[in-house]
C-alpha cells in the first residue's frame, strides 16, 4: 500500500498581529514582534506556513515580588525592585522578545499607586528597553479604568499590547487602544464562546482584528492546564476552518501560573531537586501551551525561557 | 329564496331550511347533529353522510352542483341543499341529540386549531338509544339489553360495567321512557362504564379540559357531543403559596405534616372554583359533567393525586406513575358527576409531563413527516424535536422570566400588560401596545422579548446585554449601585412609578432565552442534525399567541427560521386535554407519544453548558446561525 | 465519518421494546453513537443491521497490551486527533530505559529506582509503567532480563535488534509479555517469529514512514497484529510530523498499516530537553514514551502532563470542595456557601472579588452541579451544607457565626439554622448581586 500523506486543506489561517512601533511607524521601538499568521497546526509544516515562530516574553512587576521563592529570585540579582532595570536584564541578558509590565502596584488593596505613578513606570520601561511592551493592569476593573488611560497616553504611538479587556469591562481599554494606537488583550475565563463574545464586543467598538490578542485564563501543568490546552486547540482549529472571530493570535501566562503550583516550591524530597523543579514546571507548562497553539508565552524564570527557546529550535525543521 | 325539506335517514326526521343551507346545519336543526371535528372546515371528514336523492352544491368541489342519482357520499359541512333531499347519516357520524349548536373549537389562546380531533369516542358521552322492548321472543334482561345496544353502537368488545345504583335505577328508567332513552357512558380505558340513564333530549353531557400549570390553572367546559367549548376560565394555582416552583412544592409536601394534602386541596380548590364559575355561566349542572381530562407536568399530577413526588426531584427523576389509571371525579374531589371519568395525559418522565404530550398531540408533530420542533416556554422550557418516526425531548430550567416572574416590570399577560415595546433612539421615546389597550402596568413575555430586541437595536445594551452606562439619555441611570434603563416614566404608566429594566433582570432574561436555545441546539447536536433541517416550529406556553417571532429571533430565543415555518400555538397543553376529552384515538395516541418519545437529560450532556454559554449573546455568539437576523442589518454586526 | 444517532436509528427495529435497557430505539442509537452501548444489547437487530452498523464501527487503531497480570498496560485504541473531540482513551505508557551492560549492582539499583518512581497526587498514583532494557550488544541482555523479571513487577521493554539476544532474554521474561523493540527491515521475520512464539507485542522500527509502511505490511502478511510503530524520527520536528501523519492516516484514512499505537524514544542529551521531548510525545500521540532514568523532578512533569492530556474532557469542571479564600479574608470576613461546579464557583468568586470585600467561600461537593440543579436533586440541602460546614471546620476558621446562603435556595434557611446553629443570611439570587448585597449589609472593602 502506498502511503498518501494525509494533508488537511484548511480554509482559514491565524491572523497576524504586530506589537511595537519603530520610529518610522510613530514609536520608538527598535524591534517589533509579529505573532501568528500560521495556516497550519502548531509546528506542523506539512500543510501550511509558519511565518512567525511563537514568541517568549518576560514579565516584570512594578512592585518587588516579596513572595517569590529563592530559585526564582536568584537569576535576577538586585533588579527586582526596579522595573526598568529588571526589564533591561530580561531583554539583554535573557533574550526576552517582549516585556510584560504588570502594574501590580495599582491594586487598591495593595500599594494603590496612582495612575500618574504607573504612567511614569511605563515611560521608564519604554526608555530602558527597545522591545515591544505589554502593559497589564492590576485586575481591579475600576482602578484599571483609571490607570490604563494614563499609561496608554504615556505610551502613545508605541503599539503596546494593553491588558486586559474582559466581558464586563472592555470599553475603556478599547477606547485607549483606539486613541493611542495600541492593541488589546481579549481575556476569557476558560471558555471559547466567551472568548469569541469578547472579541465581537471589541470589534463592535471599532477595534480591528489585527489589534487583538486572545488570552484564556491559563492554569498550570497539573492544575487545569488541560482545559486551556483544549480550548487553545479548538481556537486554532476554529481559525483554520475560517472563523475570523477566533483567528487572532493567543497569549498564555506561564510563569506566574507555574510558580503557583505546589510542585514549584514545596519542599518534598520525593519530587526531586527543589532548585530545578519550578524551572522545569514552568518549561513543561510552556511546552503544553505551545503544542496547543499559543503564540506568545509570558515567562518568569530565564532558565525556563532558555529551555523553551531550545525546544522551539528543535521544532524547526532540520 | 326557496325553502327545502330534508329527510334524515334512518330516523326519518325531516327539517326545513333555506335552499343553500349546509347539511351540517340542517342536521343539527333536525335534532340529529353530526360530528364536525374540524369545525366544519372540510378537513377531518368526520361529517361524511350519504345523499340519496336531490340536488346539491359541493363547496369542496368549487361549488359544483349535481343532481344525485345513485347514493353519493359527501361531507355535511361542505354540501348545501338546493332542493329537497334524502340524506342517510351513518351511525359513526352521529352525535347524541342535544339541541345545541355545532361548533368548532376555537378556545381561548388557540389562534388556530393545529389538528382536528381524531375520530373515536369522547371520554364521556350521552347516547340516544331506542331498545326493542322485551318480549317472549327476546327475554334479554334489562342490563344485558342495554349493554347489547351500547356495544353495537360502540362497536367494541371492551367490557361494559356499571355500579349497583345504576342497576337499581335501570328497570324503571327503561320503562318510564318506553325503552327510548339516553345512556351516559364513560371510557375507562379497558372498559366502558354506564353511569347514568335518562330521557332522550335531556341535558347534554359535558366535560372539562383542565391544564394544571405550575403557575396558572385553566379549565374549559366542553360539550362532549359537539365539541363546543362552552366557556373557559383561568386562575392562579393556589399551590403557589406553598412554593413558586415544583421543587419547593415537592419539598413542602415531604417536609410538612399534612403537606401533601395541603397541596392537593389547593389545586382541587382552584379547579373547582373555575368549574363552578363555568357551570354557572353555562347554566349547567354538576351532574352533567361526566368526563375530565387533565394535562399537567408530572409533579402537578402527583400532587393532584396526592402521590409522593419526591422521586421526581432526585436522580434519576422517576415519577410514581406516567399515566394514572382512569379515576373517578369523586375520588379526586372534583366538582363533577361523582362517577365522571378522569383521564390524566401521560407523562414521558418526571420532567416532561402530560402538558407536553398534549402539546405534541395538538401540534400534530407525531403524525407528520417533516422535522418539527416544539417549544413550550413556561416556568421550565421543554423542547421536543421529531417527526412521525422518532421524537426526542428535553427540559431546561429557563426560569419563569418570560412569565414575568423575577422581573419587577414583568407580568403575566393580562389587561395593561405591555405586549410590544419599541424604543426609538433618535427621539428617545418608547411606544407600547398593551393587552386590552389599558394603561401599561408591566411587560408580559412578548413585551420583554420586544423590549430586549429594541434595546439591542438602539444600542442601549451591547451584544451581551450589558447596559451601556454612557448611553446619552436620562433613562440610563444607576440606582443602588446597579444600572437600569427607564422604559416608561411614571406618568406614562398605570402604576404611578417608573417602569424600569435592571441589569440583573436583563441578565436573567438572557439566561432564560439562552437556556431555551441551548436546549434546542443540544438536541440537534446529539442527533447530528442542523437548524436548517427544521421545517416547522411550534411555540407554546408563556407567550400565548402573541409572540413577535422576528423579535424572538433577533434576541436568539428561537432559531432563525423563515417566519412561515413558525406557528405560535398558544396553550397546547389545554388543547391536548381538549382533544383527549373528545377522542379515544387521541387518548391512544397520547399513550403512544409518551412511550415513543426519548428523553434527553441535558445535565448528562456536557455539550449543553457550552451551547448555553454560546447562547448568552444576542442573538448568539455564532452569528452565522442567525443569517436572517444579520441580513436584516441589526446594528453593528461585523461581517 | 462516524454515523449520527439518527442514521444509526434508521437501522434499528423502531419497536421501542426496551429490551436493550433504555426505553426507546432512539435512546439506544444515541448510546451506540457515544459508544456507551454495543449493538448486541439489542436482541432484535437483524444481520443486515449488524453489518451496516458494525462495518463502520471497526476501530481504526488497535489496542495493544504490554505485559501480563495486574500491571499490564493497554495502549492505543485511540479514536480522535484532539482530546476535546471525545477523549484520549489509553494513557501512553512511560518507559524508563536502562542499559543491559550496567554492572549488576547498578542495574539492580536502577531497577529499584524505576520501580519506585511513583508520585502521589490527590488520591492517584502517577508513575512509570514500563522498564526498558536496552541491549548493549555484549550478550548482557538475557541476564539483565532475568534480573528485571525477578526484581520488578513492571512489564518490560526489550530493546534489541538482535533476534538471538532477544530470544535468549525472552527465555527469562517471555511469560511477562514484554514489548519487543523491535523489528527492522533486516530482522523482521525472526522478530515476528519470536513475538508469535511468546505472544508479545512487537514494535516495528523503521528509518522513515515509507519503510514503516513496508514493515507493517510484512508483519501483517506474516499474520501478526500486535504491533507498535516507530518511524525512527531523528528530530523533535520530525517526531511531531511523523506522529501526526500516522494518527491521521489511521483515523481519517483508515490506512491499515498505521492502525497501531506508536513508540517514541526520547534521546536528547540534556535532561530538560529530553523532558520536553517526552512531553511533546505525550501530547502528540505516542503510545509508548521511552526516556532515560531522569531524576524525579524531570519525570514528575512528564507523568503530570500525561495525566492532564489524557483526562476526560467530558467531565464537568469542578473546583475542590472546601473552604476557599477570596482576597485575604480574616476570621471576621463573611462566609458564603455555594457548590463546587466550577462555573458557579468562579461566578461567585469573581463577584466577591469585584466587591473587594475579602471573604471565605465554602464550596459544597454537589458533583459539579449548579446551585439550583443540586438543590433540585437534593445534593445541596440543609443537611449537606451543615455537613460540609463541619467537615471543613468553618467554626475554626471564622470568629462569627453567620453564613450567606444563595438567594435561590432561601427555603433552606430555617432547616440549616436548626442544623448548624448558625445565623443564615439569605444572599442575592444571582451572584452578580453580591457587591450590592455586601454594601447593604455594611460589609466594606478592606
Ligand atoms: S432492544 Fe432493540 S428494538 Fe428494543 S428498544 Fe432497544 S434498540 Fe429498540
Ligand atoms: S370535514 Fe370536518 S366537519 Fe366536515
XYZ file of C-alpha atoms in Angstrom, chain A residues 128-280:
153
model
C 15.056 51.359 29.079
C 14.259 48.668 26.521
C 13.727 48.622 22.806
C 11.426 45.618 22.512
C 7.622 45.899 22.423
C 5.819 46.437 25.699
C 2.769 44.731 27.058
C 1.033 46.778 29.755
C -1.085 44.706 32.080
C -3.420 46.217 34.651
C -3.808 45.149 38.246
C -7.085 43.303 37.656
C -9.289 45.694 39.593
C -11.702 46.908 36.944
C -12.417 50.329 38.406
C -8.815 51.070 39.104
C -7.648 49.759 35.753
C -10.122 52.070 34.096
C -8.265 54.971 35.727
C -4.754 53.643 35.278
C -4.965 52.388 31.709
C -5.784 55.724 30.072
C -2.790 57.349 31.757
C -0.441 54.532 30.774
C -1.844 54.344 27.295
C -1.188 58.020 26.766
C 2.280 57.750 28.193
C 2.981 55.088 25.590
C 1.041 56.674 22.736
C 2.197 55.519 19.330
C 4.266 52.612 20.690
C 1.748 49.969 19.623
C 1.772 48.377 23.032
C -0.452 45.485 23.910
C -2.863 46.539 26.675
C -4.394 44.030 29.032
C -6.958 43.045 29.642
C -10.417 43.519 28.198
C -12.997 41.281 29.797
C -16.664 40.940 29.054
C -17.672 43.151 31.971
C -15.026 45.752 31.344
C -13.825 46.314 27.832
C -14.835 49.783 26.815
C -12.183 51.958 28.482
C -9.273 49.846 27.400
C -10.578 49.604 23.843
C -11.048 53.342 23.717
C -7.448 53.800 24.940
C -6.116 51.456 22.294
C -8.067 53.227 19.594
C -6.968 56.667 20.759
C -3.284 55.926 21.254
C -2.613 53.293 18.625
C -2.278 50.246 20.841
C -3.505 46.669 20.817
C -5.768 44.879 23.300
C -5.683 41.554 25.089
C -9.119 39.966 24.944
C -9.497 37.809 28.026
C -11.865 34.924 28.688
C -12.295 32.613 31.652
C -11.539 29.252 30.053
C -14.399 29.394 27.631
C -14.196 29.530 23.884
C -17.625 31.110 23.494
C -16.872 33.891 25.930
C -13.587 34.476 24.141
C -15.463 34.956 20.938
C -18.011 37.161 22.655
C -15.319 39.487 23.976
C -13.731 39.579 20.539
C -17.048 40.531 18.997
C -17.603 43.229 21.615
C -14.164 44.664 20.903
C -14.643 44.695 17.159
C -18.056 46.251 17.557
C -16.249 49.076 19.338
C -14.233 49.552 16.162
C -11.045 47.701 17.068
C -9.737 45.819 14.026
C -8.965 42.120 14.263
C -5.248 42.687 13.788
C -5.119 44.615 17.022
C -6.439 41.888 19.282
C -4.562 39.122 21.058
C -6.609 36.448 22.814
C -5.957 35.195 26.285
C -7.657 32.371 28.128
C -7.137 32.339 31.864
C -4.445 29.763 31.944
C -3.882 27.240 34.698
C -0.652 25.352 35.171
C 0.519 21.860 34.488
C -1.340 19.660 36.934
C -3.778 22.445 37.746
C -6.311 22.504 34.996
C -3.911 23.132 32.143
C -5.886 20.617 30.099
C -8.891 22.935 29.886
C -6.840 25.745 28.455
C -4.986 23.213 26.313
C -8.151 22.027 24.621
C -9.614 25.494 24.312
C -6.448 26.683 22.610
C -6.524 23.679 20.289
C -10.140 24.348 19.452
C -9.443 28.012 18.911
C -6.651 27.212 16.482
C -8.898 24.768 14.645
C -11.619 27.421 14.502
C -9.161 29.888 12.977
C -8.003 27.325 10.435
C -11.549 26.487 9.476
C -12.293 30.112 8.789
C -13.764 31.568 11.971
C -12.456 35.106 11.743
C -13.676 35.974 15.207
C -11.363 33.381 16.710
C -8.445 33.871 14.375
C -6.309 36.197 16.471
C -3.032 35.048 17.981
C -3.153 33.713 21.519
C -1.172 34.596 24.589
C -0.579 32.348 27.597
C 0.580 33.313 31.030
C 3.012 30.640 32.071
C 5.407 31.907 34.724
C 3.006 33.109 37.369
C 0.751 30.089 36.912
C 3.527 27.520 37.012
C 5.123 29.004 40.100
C 1.806 28.914 41.921
C 1.811 25.124 41.672
C 2.963 23.280 44.786
C 5.409 21.337 42.670
C 7.357 24.527 42.049
C 8.031 25.479 45.631
C 7.050 22.819 48.129
C 9.905 21.107 49.954
C 9.059 17.498 49.101
C 12.114 15.289 48.538
C 10.170 12.670 46.611
C 9.616 15.170 43.850
C 13.293 15.718 43.201
C 15.575 18.714 43.430
C 13.678 21.786 44.566
C 16.062 24.245 42.903
C 15.188 22.878 39.458
C 11.556 21.941 39.975
C 9.968 25.340 39.417
C 12.020 25.903 36.290
C 11.041 22.543 34.857
